[in-house]
Amino acid sequence: MAEDQDKILEEVTGGEYKYGFYTDIEMEEFPTGLNENIVRLISAKKKEPEFMLEFRLKAFRHWLTMKKPDWAQLNIPEIDFQDIIYYAVPKKKPELESMDEVDPDLKATFDKLGIPLDEQKVLAGVAVDAVIDSVSVKTTFKETLAEKGIIFCSISEAVQEYPDLIKKYLGSVVPHQDNYFGALNAAVFSDGSFVYIPKGVRCPMELSTYFRINAINTGQFERTLIVADEDSYVSYLEGCTAPQRDENQLHAAIVEIVTLDRAEVKYSTVQNWYPGDKNGVGGIYNFVTKRALCKGDYSKVMWTQVETGSAITWKYPSCVLQGDHSVGEFYSVAVTNNHQQADTGTKMIHLGKNTRSLIVSKGVSAGKSQNSYRGLVKVSKKAENARNFSQCDSLLMGDKCGAHTFPYLEIANNSAKVEHEATTSKIGEDQIFYCNQRGMSTEDAVGLIVNGYVKEVINQLPMEFAVEAQKLLQISLEGSVG
Amino acid sequence: MLVIKDLHAKIDDKEILRGINLEVKPGEVHAIMGPNGSGKSTLSSVLAGNEKFEVVEGEVSFNDKDLLDLAPEDRAREGLFLSFQYPVEIPGVSMVNFMRTAVNEHRKYAEKDPYTASEFLKLMREKKKLVEIDSNLTNRSVNEGFSGGEKKKNEIFQMAMLEPKLAILDETDSGLDIDALRVVANGVNKLKSPETSTIVITHYQRLLDHIVPDFVHVLYKGRIVKSAGKELAHELEEKGYDWIKKEFED
């Protein structure tokens, strides 16, 4: 009986990766390896102003003095940073005026991914910035947004066009000294998205970036900066996929968000990097620093993430609640299968008065995977009346996987009210049988049960992405990809 | 409809069913009674295809198909419904979503188009009325936080939605108060037709006052040791099972 159960679970959870294709696009690549010259070369290639080169070099020199972190519940193989290509650009990239100028192979890649680059066919109200390997290839709806004063462009472009905003905000939330992968990113980041929402503007559509690693042996180091000025609002989406390869690839991104008084940013991620095969060979190392600074009073940031991919995920989207009455929310679903490892969670740093934070984390572990929630709630001395509620649930499938919860609380103010709830449950054979008896296949049953379990989080995603995320969850846990 | 021949089944090397023979024809209601541990619930689990139990010997045909050869979901799609003794909770999955998936899987199997949302909701309203189920039960997650009685009513509601050919009610009366019992029994009776059959598994006569059986079987130590008309249930109610135990002690 136990064997049967294992068999069922194996079938159900042994799903294959659907986005593992590779597109043969002519690339311009830098030599493998990292040294000060490479950093200079990247900056020169992008014709960056002096301040950016300084920014990169400072970070690089600092990175050389740092050690790779080892505190996470992860087994990270030695990474040879000299064996990575730090800059890869589709050759035909140049300045694109219309969709017709995009390399047809590249366009086919995005079509396969179901990403709407074609403005006519675009999902109603989603503006897209597509980043392939290291460079932003196309941003849609730019003109429509510009009418409202909204800036949505690649970060390279922003460095050229809006140096004052970049100087003021880049690195203001995640300084290069912050952490090892953050410093590396600051030194070598090649592109990413920049968003600026002016005072009092509600962004009329979802902004979205799709990241795709395509080239071999390439690290992807993108950098996203979102600035929401007073009384503004924006909802931002990020999606990621990569081809299927036997070697591991490094993805070390930074996302910085700044909200001024009464501004609100919703940041949603559907992360589906290649997770490696059933035996744990290959896959993306996803070491990402995401942090929001709720600088203004009554400002609000909401992180929602659905993490199904990557061989290793190391990621803690955080909120620094500096403004009085500011609010941080974190909703997360992390699914690990086969040999995947995830150490993810959030940090809520309460600095201002009457700040509130909410954490809802749902882990799903299957196969031989390890899934950890790590969360810090910190209430500083001056943060009067801070409130936090955390809920961390783990769902286990089979008996070879692990779920871990590491909540950290640092409370320096007596008026704080902090609550933490955690549960661990298993998908019951009896639940599956109950669904079977009502005419559902085991795969459909698992999909239904898991989607029920994560509903609270999925509900936070914008409609069309919620549907996508639900399908993705089912696919990552299924044997037969439908 | 259903023909069981010499069915043996075990769990963890313990033989629970030791040669069951039973034939159920369309339109018939059979009651299976018996003391605790006689194998009643095992029989319903084996028929529904629960893999915890291993069939060692015997044959079961259901509408001329080899039932034991079918996956549990195909048995359901062929029209076999089990009302569970302990219905399972599925947090976060709404009854509407659950039932819609189930009903449309049945339709797909029968090569019919799936119901649209409005068709489905209409069907749901009709069936809710038929089995007198509270509206708000169907707005909640599957069985989550339901009382014992609500869970059982919900089973009958699902039965109404799926319109099975053969319904097996596994101790549907346990944990029900008189009013709930009446609601459940009325539901079952309304769903009865000359083409459909019912197997009622119960300890007590009281459910059989409402759902009147054509045949009553006594299961003891994995075998059907006595079969008769509905009067047998009264006799059991009066005398208990001891006289049967004595008669068939091995």
XYZ file of C-alpha atoms in Angstrom:
732
model
C 0.000 0.000 0.000
C 2.789 2.417 0.890
C 4.404 1.523 -2.420
C 1.225 2.274 -4.305
C 1.002 5.596 -2.610
C 4.574 6.400 -3.565
C 3.832 5.399 -7.108
C 0.832 7.660 -7.346
C 2.689 10.568 -5.845
C 5.635 9.994 -8.103
C 3.424 9.962 -11.154
C 1.585 13.002 -10.047
C 4.595 14.979 -8.998
C 7.046 13.915 -11.680
C 6.024 16.638 -14.124
C 8.356 17.782 -16.846
C 9.274 21.388 -17.495
C 7.292 22.891 -20.331
C 9.355 25.952 -21.158
C 12.656 24.169 -21.688
C 13.189 25.083 -25.326
C 16.157 27.047 -26.556
C 16.048 29.625 -29.332
C 19.005 29.965 -31.637
C 19.481 33.710 -31.695
C 22.730 35.321 -32.694
C 24.296 36.659 -29.568
C 27.028 39.049 -28.709
C 28.757 37.804 -25.605
C 31.588 38.980 -23.414
C 34.395 36.628 -22.507
C 33.703 34.289 -19.638
C 34.742 35.418 -16.188
C 34.674 38.455 -13.976
C 37.229 41.158 -13.227
C 37.308 44.919 -13.116
C 37.771 45.044 -16.867
C 34.545 43.206 -17.486
C 32.722 45.667 -15.260
C 34.251 48.576 -17.192
C 33.432 46.867 -20.450
C 29.764 46.449 -19.516
C 29.528 50.096 -18.540
C 31.291 51.242 -21.700
C 29.170 49.001 -23.904
C 26.100 50.646 -22.470
C 27.642 54.120 -22.877
C 26.928 54.826 -19.255
C 27.690 58.142 -17.579
C 30.592 58.303 -15.161
C 28.409 57.993 -12.047
C 27.166 54.588 -13.157
C 30.676 53.282 -13.716
C 31.563 54.494 -10.230
C 28.467 52.795 -8.840
C 29.496 49.513 -10.447
C 33.148 49.663 -9.489
C 32.403 50.471 -5.859
C 30.078 47.500 -5.714
C 32.561 45.219 -7.455
C 35.425 46.156 -5.129
C 33.198 45.579 -2.155
C 31.986 42.242 -3.534
C 35.597 41.022 -3.668
C 35.780 41.414 0.110
C 32.569 39.482 0.781
C 31.823 35.828 1.407
C 28.976 33.787 0.003
C 26.241 33.461 2.644
C 25.678 30.011 4.085
C 22.973 30.584 6.665
C 20.083 29.444 4.500
C 18.577 25.957 4.696
C 20.085 25.245 1.297
C 22.715 23.031 -0.112
C 24.407 25.320 -2.620
C 27.149 23.742 -4.716
C 30.311 25.778 -5.204
C 29.689 28.441 -7.837
C 32.626 29.333 -10.066
C 32.102 33.003 -10.765
C 34.858 32.908 -13.368
C 32.894 30.408 -15.408
C 29.967 32.686 -16.099
C 29.348 35.060 -18.977
C 28.261 38.357 -17.531
C 26.917 40.022 -20.613
C 24.985 38.554 -23.509
C 22.927 40.521 -25.990
C 20.834 39.375 -28.911
C 22.889 40.732 -31.822
C 20.056 42.186 -33.803
C 18.750 44.002 -30.766
C 19.365 47.730 -31.604
C 16.651 50.347 -31.317
C 13.308 48.853 -32.117
C 10.616 51.078 -33.469
C 7.996 48.462 -34.208
C 7.357 44.802 -33.690
C 8.339 44.079 -37.298
C 11.939 44.862 -36.447
C 12.210 42.240 -33.764
C 14.266 39.185 -34.681
C 11.667 36.627 -35.816
C 13.353 33.908 -33.730
C 13.115 36.101 -30.686
C 9.517 36.861 -31.419
C 8.847 33.133 -31.785
C 10.382 32.606 -28.357
C 7.995 35.008 -26.747
C 5.084 33.571 -28.705
C 5.934 30.136 -27.328
C 5.933 31.584 -23.863
C 2.564 33.094 -24.509
C 3.863 36.590 -23.909
C 1.975 39.232 -25.788
C 4.485 41.566 -27.371
C 2.176 42.431 -30.170
C 0.243 45.427 -29.025
C -2.817 44.533 -31.079
C -3.052 41.136 -29.503
C -2.016 42.244 -26.090
C -4.080 41.221 -23.100
C -6.317 44.101 -22.302
C -4.404 46.592 -20.260
C -1.006 45.002 -19.787
C 2.125 46.821 -20.812
C 5.099 44.529 -21.266
C 8.844 44.952 -20.991
C 10.641 41.823 -22.203
C 14.160 41.077 -21.028
C 15.973 38.275 -22.796
C 19.272 37.182 -21.335
C 20.628 40.512 -20.277
C 18.894 43.098 -22.359
C 15.468 44.590 -22.591
C 14.213 43.917 -26.105
C 10.861 45.559 -26.251
C 8.627 47.689 -24.138
C 5.020 48.039 -25.180
C 2.491 50.801 -24.614
C 5.205 53.317 -23.878
C 3.385 56.185 -25.567
C 0.066 55.549 -23.852
C 1.809 55.612 -20.514
C 3.839 58.684 -21.365
C 0.635 60.689 -21.757
C 0.090 60.287 -18.023
C 3.701 61.059 -17.273
C 4.439 57.451 -16.395
C 7.910 56.257 -17.236
C 8.184 52.576 -18.099
C 11.385 51.636 -19.866
C 14.497 49.538 -19.613
C 16.868 50.573 -16.869
C 19.642 51.182 -19.430
C 17.436 53.695 -21.126
C 16.576 55.286 -17.800
C 20.263 55.721 -17.004
C 20.572 57.761 -20.204
C 17.262 59.602 -20.119
C 16.531 60.108 -16.438
C 19.913 60.167 -14.692
C 18.596 62.305 -11.828
C 15.964 59.761 -10.817
C 18.485 56.940 -11.159
C 21.096 58.790 -9.129
C 18.570 59.516 -6.436
C 16.955 56.097 -6.106
C 19.174 53.348 -7.548
C 20.792 51.545 -4.631
C 18.825 53.605 -2.124
C 16.845 50.577 -0.952
C 19.404 47.833 -1.539
C 22.871 49.378 -1.172
C 25.750 47.411 -2.626
C 27.047 46.519 0.841
C 23.742 44.797 1.582
C 24.579 41.258 0.592
C 26.846 39.129 -1.542
C 24.554 38.604 -4.521
C 23.299 42.154 -4.278
C 26.851 43.495 -4.589
C 27.495 41.219 -7.557
C 24.343 42.483 -9.221
C 25.266 46.117 -8.644
C 28.601 45.510 -10.331
C 27.447 43.670 -13.420
C 23.704 44.227 -13.900
C 22.984 44.553 -17.564
C 19.364 45.572 -17.771
C 15.953 45.444 -16.200
C 12.941 47.695 -15.944
C 12.439 51.160 -14.594
C 9.093 52.550 -13.536
C 8.225 55.997 -12.313
C 4.657 56.924 -11.441
C 4.242 60.660 -10.958
C 2.330 62.345 -8.159
C -1.358 61.537 -8.007
C -1.348 59.166 -10.976
C -3.032 55.796 -10.908
C -1.365 53.672 -13.543
C -4.231 52.661 -15.863
C -2.836 49.251 -16.759
C -0.801 46.432 -15.291
C 2.889 46.848 -16.012
C 4.705 43.652 -16.709
C 8.212 42.361 -17.323
C 9.041 38.954 -18.701
C 12.502 37.625 -18.046
C 13.990 34.880 -20.117
C 17.460 33.373 -19.842
C 18.325 31.911 -23.226
C 22.070 31.842 -23.872
C 24.280 29.123 -22.466
C 26.505 29.713 -19.413
C 25.078 33.155 -18.946
C 24.239 34.745 -15.683
C 21.224 36.987 -15.628
C 21.602 40.031 -13.437
C 18.684 42.289 -13.967
C 17.763 45.236 -11.903
C 14.332 46.696 -11.434
C 13.556 50.015 -9.867
C 10.048 51.249 -9.179
C 9.397 54.690 -7.778
C 5.842 55.609 -6.833
C 5.538 59.295 -6.085
C 2.960 60.733 -3.679
C -0.627 59.463 -4.041
C 0.197 57.196 -6.957
C -0.627 53.577 -7.618
C 0.801 50.853 -9.808
C 0.432 47.111 -10.158
C 3.507 45.415 -11.523
C 3.970 41.826 -12.712
C 7.034 39.790 -13.317
C 7.291 36.423 -15.075
C 10.358 34.277 -15.675
C 11.323 31.177 -17.665
C 14.513 29.602 -18.979
C 15.555 26.785 -21.312
C 16.250 23.326 -20.071
C 19.977 22.755 -19.601
C 22.142 20.309 -17.755
C 24.363 22.876 -16.117
C 23.229 25.329 -13.496
C 22.723 28.955 -14.335
C 22.883 31.906 -12.017
C 20.163 34.486 -11.686
C 20.973 37.249 -9.212
C 18.490 40.069 -9.546
C 17.597 43.097 -7.496
C 14.223 44.764 -7.262
C 13.935 48.061 -5.442
C 10.659 49.799 -4.736
C 10.223 53.232 -3.220
C 6.801 54.547 -2.214
C 6.277 58.113 -1.121
C 3.339 59.471 0.899
C 0.110 57.523 0.327
C 1.507 55.717 -2.698
C 0.734 52.053 -3.270
C 2.647 49.414 -5.224
C 1.498 45.880 -5.883
C 4.319 43.675 -7.099
C 3.419 40.179 -8.323
C 5.821 37.513 -9.467
C 5.180 34.244 -11.222
C 8.595 32.622 -11.173
C 9.033 29.553 -13.318
C 12.746 29.289 -14.055
C 13.891 25.856 -15.148
C 14.009 23.742 -11.949
C 16.410 21.033 -13.115
C 15.389 17.550 -14.145
C 13.947 14.752 -12.007
C 17.405 13.778 -10.813
C 18.364 17.294 -9.824
C 20.631 17.972 -12.796
C 20.652 21.527 -14.094
C 18.309 24.339 -13.192
C 18.558 27.985 -12.268
C 20.037 29.292 -9.040
C 17.685 32.084 -8.180
C 19.340 34.427 -5.678
C 17.266 37.539 -5.637
C 17.083 40.581 -3.415
C 13.731 42.313 -3.444
C 13.039 45.130 -1.097
C 10.572 47.953 -0.795
C 11.032 51.135 1.132
C 7.726 52.537 2.297
C 9.238 55.941 2.708
C 6.105 58.017 2.857
C 3.356 58.074 5.458
C 0.360 55.857 4.685
C 2.191 54.218 1.814
C 1.697 50.556 1.034
C 3.576 47.760 -0.691
C 2.194 44.342 -1.414
C 4.421 41.502 -2.604
C 2.731 38.474 -4.112
C 4.847 35.631 -5.381
C 4.171 32.265 -6.927
C 7.454 30.398 -6.998
C 7.392 27.129 -8.869
C 10.735 27.060 -10.684
C 14.485 27.212 -10.053
C 16.797 24.536 -8.680
C 17.571 26.774 -5.718
C 15.562 29.777 -4.632
C 16.969 32.259 -2.134
C 14.647 35.166 -1.903
C 13.031 37.376 0.723
C 10.912 40.201 -0.675
C 10.904 42.674 2.173
C 9.344 45.912 3.320
C 11.010 48.645 5.267
C 8.090 50.448 6.841
C 9.624 53.843 7.415
C 6.626 56.134 6.948
C 4.096 56.365 9.756
C 0.988 54.242 9.102
C 2.721 52.482 6.230
C 1.666 48.932 5.363
C 3.602 45.945 4.059
C 2.000 42.733 2.856
C 3.583 39.531 1.648
C 1.678 36.671 0.022
C 3.685 33.707 -1.124
C 3.231 30.286 -2.660
C 6.416 28.278 -3.039
C 6.194 24.900 -4.723
C 9.185 22.570 -4.703
C 9.331 19.225 -6.439
C 11.957 16.597 -7.288
C 15.292 17.970 -6.008
C 14.378 21.646 -5.805
C 15.332 23.705 -2.782
C 13.660 26.892 -1.688
C 14.515 29.161 1.196
C 12.123 32.029 0.906
C 10.123 34.389 3.047
C 10.119 38.026 3.903
C 11.378 40.706 6.213
C 9.075 43.301 7.681
C 11.040 46.084 9.282
C 8.809 48.395 11.304
C 10.397 51.811 11.760
C 7.464 54.242 11.638
C 4.557 54.615 14.030
C 1.349 52.624 13.538
C 2.902 50.518 10.820
C 1.231 47.245 9.891
C 2.425 44.118 8.161
C 0.780 40.897 7.033
C 2.528 37.708 5.967
C 0.754 34.767 4.339
C 3.108 32.036 3.223
C 2.059 28.711 1.695
C 4.700 26.112 0.964
C 4.027 22.974 -1.072
C 6.751 20.322 -1.056
C 6.810 17.186 -3.170
C 9.392 14.681 -4.365
C 12.715 14.986 -2.541
C 12.559 18.740 -2.282
C 13.248 21.021 0.665
C 11.048 24.030 1.269
C 11.781 26.593 3.965
C 9.992 29.681 5.106
C 12.294 32.243 6.707
C 10.783 35.431 7.944
C 11.885 38.324 10.076
C 9.558 40.725 11.837
C 11.508 43.549 13.367
C 9.955 46.329 15.391
C 12.327 49.166 16.180
C 12.290 51.237 19.324
C 10.424 54.142 17.805
C 7.798 52.078 16.004
C 4.860 52.697 18.323
C 1.825 50.472 17.864
C 3.306 48.236 15.204
C 1.128 45.295 14.184
C 2.088 42.107 12.453
C 0.224 38.956 11.639
C 2.030 36.007 10.074
C 0.558 32.790 8.819
C 2.874 30.094 7.497
C 1.423 26.882 6.189
C 3.211 23.901 4.731
C 1.711 21.151 2.640
C 3.657 17.937 2.160
C 3.214 15.404 -0.594
C 4.875 12.064 0.050
C 7.419 11.350 2.773
C 10.728 12.234 1.128
C 10.365 16.000 1.148
C 10.899 18.518 3.898
C 9.195 21.686 5.094
C 10.816 24.067 7.547
C 9.695 27.288 9.168
C 12.141 29.806 10.621
C 10.333 32.790 12.079
C 12.522 35.477 13.627
C 11.069 38.171 15.838
C 13.005 41.185 17.056
C 10.799 43.452 19.074
C 12.187 46.583 20.673
C 8.937 48.353 21.460
C 6.434 47.144 24.040
C 3.386 48.453 22.238
C 3.928 46.041 19.361
C 1.444 43.295 18.663
C 2.881 40.397 16.725
C 1.117 37.139 15.947
C 2.451 34.047 14.261
C 0.482 30.993 13.185
C 1.900 27.949 11.476
C 0.441 24.673 10.252
C 1.789 21.624 8.468
C -0.432 19.191 6.654
C -0.206 16.365 4.186
C -2.288 15.803 1.100
C -4.294 12.903 2.342
C -4.804 9.757 0.346
C -8.348 9.941 1.621
C -8.795 13.410 0.086
C -7.574 12.107 -3.257
C -9.797 9.046 -3.039
C -12.786 11.208 -2.202
C -12.189 13.198 -5.402
C -11.606 9.978 -7.377
C -14.948 8.676 -6.159
C -16.585 11.790 -7.566
C -15.105 11.032 -10.977
C -11.887 13.065 -10.904
C -8.520 11.667 -11.906
C -5.756 11.718 -9.316
C -3.957 14.500 -11.169
C -7.045 16.678 -11.255
C -7.623 15.919 -7.600
C -4.116 17.005 -6.597
C -4.470 20.153 -8.684
C -7.791 20.962 -7.064
C -6.544 20.326 -3.536
C -3.344 22.344 -3.991
C -5.171 25.222 -5.604
C -7.620 25.231 -2.729
C -4.758 25.348 -0.280
C -3.084 28.335 -1.950
C -6.274 30.205 -2.821
C -5.687 33.005 -0.354
C -2.493 33.943 -2.188
C -3.659 33.369 -5.754
C -6.616 35.636 -5.067
C -4.172 38.499 -4.650
C -2.913 38.164 -8.220
C -4.474 40.144 -11.042
C -7.195 38.066 -12.713
C -5.483 36.809 -15.869
C -2.316 35.946 -13.995
C -4.247 34.099 -11.320
C -5.566 31.750 -13.991
C -2.056 31.292 -15.370
C -0.650 30.655 -11.913
C -3.286 28.034 -11.185
C -2.402 26.168 -14.347
C 1.275 26.489 -13.570
C 0.800 24.998 -10.116
C -0.998 22.050 -11.562
C 1.655 21.558 -14.233
C 4.538 21.723 -11.784
C 2.917 18.968 -9.778
C 1.591 16.814 -12.559
C 3.000 13.847 -14.384
C 1.421 14.523 -17.731
C 1.607 18.041 -19.009
C -1.710 18.823 -20.615
C -26.737 -4.000 -12.422
C -24.229 -5.344 -9.909
C -23.111 -8.954 -9.555
C -20.571 -9.871 -6.895
C -19.144 -13.389 -6.991
C -17.014 -14.904 -4.233
C -15.288 -11.622 -3.378
C -12.295 -11.832 -1.053
C -10.355 -8.759 0.048
C -7.681 -8.002 2.603
C -5.905 -5.113 4.239
C -2.373 -5.504 5.632
C -2.590 -9.297 5.240
C -5.797 -9.465 7.181
C -8.640 -10.961 5.204
C -11.781 -8.930 5.799
C -14.088 -10.066 3.022
C -14.190 -13.824 2.767
C -16.425 -14.749 -0.113
C -19.211 -12.250 -0.719
C -21.973 -13.126 -3.183
C -24.603 -10.564 -4.021
C -26.750 -9.562 -6.954
C -28.463 -6.185 -7.206
C -30.962 -5.592 -10.010
C -32.144 -2.248 -11.367
C -34.710 -0.565 -9.145
C -33.841 -2.634 -6.083
C -32.893 -1.425 -2.624
C -30.627 -3.722 -0.627
C -29.780 -3.218 3.005
C -26.583 -4.642 4.420
C -26.511 -4.940 8.162
C -24.199 -6.585 10.622
C -22.225 -6.106 13.809
C -19.142 -3.907 14.025
C -16.127 -5.267 12.219
C -18.100 -7.591 9.978
C -16.753 -5.991 6.798
C -19.612 -3.672 5.782
C -17.502 -0.591 5.171
C -14.750 -2.669 3.587
C -17.259 -3.915 1.053
C -18.241 -0.372 0.081
C -14.576 0.716 -0.097
C -13.628 -2.233 -2.286
C -16.529 -1.595 -4.645
C -15.536 2.073 -4.924
C -11.919 1.102 -5.605
C -10.093 2.243 -2.489
C -6.548 0.985 -2.961
C -5.996 0.458 0.734
C -7.728 -2.857 0.223
C -6.425 -5.628 -1.945
C -8.841 -7.887 -3.784
C -7.548 -11.431 -3.461
C -10.214 -13.368 -5.262
C -13.584 -13.013 -6.906
C -15.349 -11.040 -9.606
C -17.573 -8.019 -9.668
C -19.481 -6.945 -12.735
C -21.210 -3.607 -12.941
C -23.463 -3.059 -15.931
C -21.650 -5.903 -17.662
C -18.250 -4.311 -17.113
C -15.490 -5.774 -14.973
C -15.670 -3.334 -12.077
C -12.433 -4.435 -10.472
C -10.595 -3.593 -13.666
C -11.679 0.061 -13.575
C -9.865 2.937 -11.861
C -11.868 4.506 -9.005
C -12.700 7.584 -11.083
C -13.982 5.413 -13.944
C -16.176 3.438 -11.576
C -17.658 6.766 -10.505
C -18.104 7.875 -14.107
C -19.819 4.559 -14.897
C -22.415 5.523 -12.316
C -21.238 4.120 -8.994
C -21.615 6.546 -6.119
C -20.421 6.096 -2.570
C -21.849 8.203 0.197
C -18.928 8.187 2.626
C -19.293 7.302 6.258
C -16.703 9.993 7.036
C -16.779 12.620 4.255
C -13.404 14.284 3.826
C -12.743 18.005 4.240
C -10.936 19.805 1.426
C -10.029 23.295 2.674
C -10.116 26.153 0.198
C -11.958 24.207 -2.497
C -15.445 25.582 -2.916
C -18.351 23.160 -3.268
C -19.257 24.873 -6.530
C -15.810 24.341 -8.000
C -15.637 20.785 -6.681
C -19.033 19.770 -8.011
C -18.523 21.476 -11.319
C -15.296 19.568 -11.866
C -16.970 16.312 -10.858
C -20.087 16.793 -12.985
C -18.124 17.853 -16.040
C -15.780 14.872 -15.690
C -18.840 12.642 -15.745
C -20.123 14.451 -18.816
C -16.803 14.176 -20.582
C -16.789 10.427 -19.959
C -20.283 10.202 -21.436
C -19.020 12.242 -24.410
C -21.230 15.194 -23.597
C -20.215 18.848 -23.625
C -19.364 20.341 -20.255
C -21.999 22.527 -18.629
C -21.570 26.248 -18.938
C -21.418 28.189 -15.703
C -25.054 29.245 -15.923
C -26.317 25.764 -16.853
C -24.379 24.356 -13.972
C -25.652 26.878 -11.441
C -29.204 26.231 -12.576
C -28.743 22.484 -12.082
C -27.278 23.120 -8.685
C -30.264 25.229 -7.634
C -32.694 22.504 -8.716
C -30.855 19.771 -6.883
C -30.445 21.840 -3.761
C -34.187 22.240 -3.652
C -34.753 18.563 -4.266
C -32.614 17.429 -1.353
C -33.531 20.402 0.878
C -29.939 21.379 1.437
C -29.140 24.743 2.925
C -27.979 27.235 0.339
C -24.990 28.395 2.300
C -23.491 24.890 2.501
C -22.679 25.037 -1.182
C -20.952 28.389 -0.764
C -18.422 26.914 1.613
C -15.342 24.792 1.115
C -15.940 21.057 0.667
C -17.123 19.731 4.046
C -14.911 22.222 5.873
C -16.331 22.950 9.290
C -19.560 21.112 8.448
C -21.401 19.397 11.274
C -21.872 15.626 11.035
C -25.399 16.102 9.741
C -24.360 18.726 7.216
C -21.688 16.429 5.841
C -24.198 13.657 5.295
C -26.694 15.994 3.644
C -23.886 17.185 1.449
C -23.209 13.609 0.359
C -26.817 13.221 -0.705
C -26.652 16.536 -2.533
C -23.607 15.306 -4.458
C -25.473 12.134 -5.248
C -28.341 14.200 -6.652
C -25.888 16.159 -8.799
C -24.147 13.095 -10.195
C -27.281 10.956 -10.754
C -25.630 7.590 -10.202
C -26.996 4.228 -11.363
C -25.929 2.597 -8.132
C -25.646 4.462 -4.862
C -23.944 2.899 -1.868
C -24.832 4.648 1.373
C -22.230 3.760 3.979
C -23.752 4.352 7.423
C -25.310 7.537 6.191
C -27.539 7.502 9.268
C -24.723 7.548 11.804
C -24.534 10.785 13.723
C -27.824 12.117 12.380
C -30.673 13.454 14.456
C -34.229 12.523 13.506
C -34.807 15.608 11.337
C -31.581 15.222 9.437
C -32.304 11.534 8.991
C -35.651 12.370 7.445
C -34.074 14.914 5.073
C -31.416 12.444 3.983
C -33.910 9.613 3.517
C -36.320 11.829 1.575
C -33.487 12.838 -0.700
C -32.563 9.248 -1.384
C -36.193 8.288 -2.016
C -36.732 11.161 -4.426
C -33.688 10.121 -6.412
C -34.859 6.521 -6.717
C -36.104 5.291 -10.091
C -36.816 1.928 -11.698
C -33.410 2.130 -13.377
C -31.338 2.947 -10.325
C -30.377 0.812 -7.371
C -29.326 1.499 -3.817
C -27.242 -0.371 -1.275
C -27.849 0.873 2.259
C -25.247 -0.072 4.829
C -26.460 0.474 8.350
C -26.446 -0.759 11.919
C -29.970 0.275 12.657
C -33.487 -0.355 11.585
C -34.480 3.314 11.905
C -33.062 4.394 8.518
C -34.900 1.464 6.921
C -38.185 2.865 8.189
C -37.586 5.703 5.757
C -35.722 3.932 2.975
C -37.572 0.684 2.646
C -35.390 -2.171 1.400
C -36.438 -4.994 -0.897
C -33.789 -7.249 0.620
C -31.883 -7.302 3.873
C -28.539 -9.089 4.163
C -26.591 -9.810 7.287
C -22.840 -9.590 6.943
C -20.781 -11.416 9.529
C -17.064 -12.138 9.495
C -16.751 -11.211 5.850
C -19.627 -13.297 4.534
C -23.312 -12.742 3.915
C -24.803 -15.212 6.331
C -28.467 -14.407 5.996
C -30.670 -12.775 3.375
C -34.389 -12.106 3.562
C -37.010 -9.422 3.040
C -37.400 -6.244 5.081
C -38.812 -8.161 8.057
C -35.269 -9.394 8.811
C -34.270 -5.872 9.795
C -37.035 -5.773 12.402
C -35.965 -9.112 13.747
C -32.392 -7.858 14.115
C -33.559 -4.689 15.818
C -35.470 -6.796 18.299
C -33.014 -9.584 18.947
C -29.634 -8.024 18.224
C -26.876 -9.889 16.451
C -26.024 -12.416 19.138
C -28.215 -15.165 17.765
C -26.528 -14.791 14.394
C -23.084 -14.791 15.957
C -23.954 -18.005 17.786
C -25.303 -19.629 14.677
C -22.244 -18.838 12.557
C -19.374 -18.988 14.999
C -16.435 -20.825 13.490
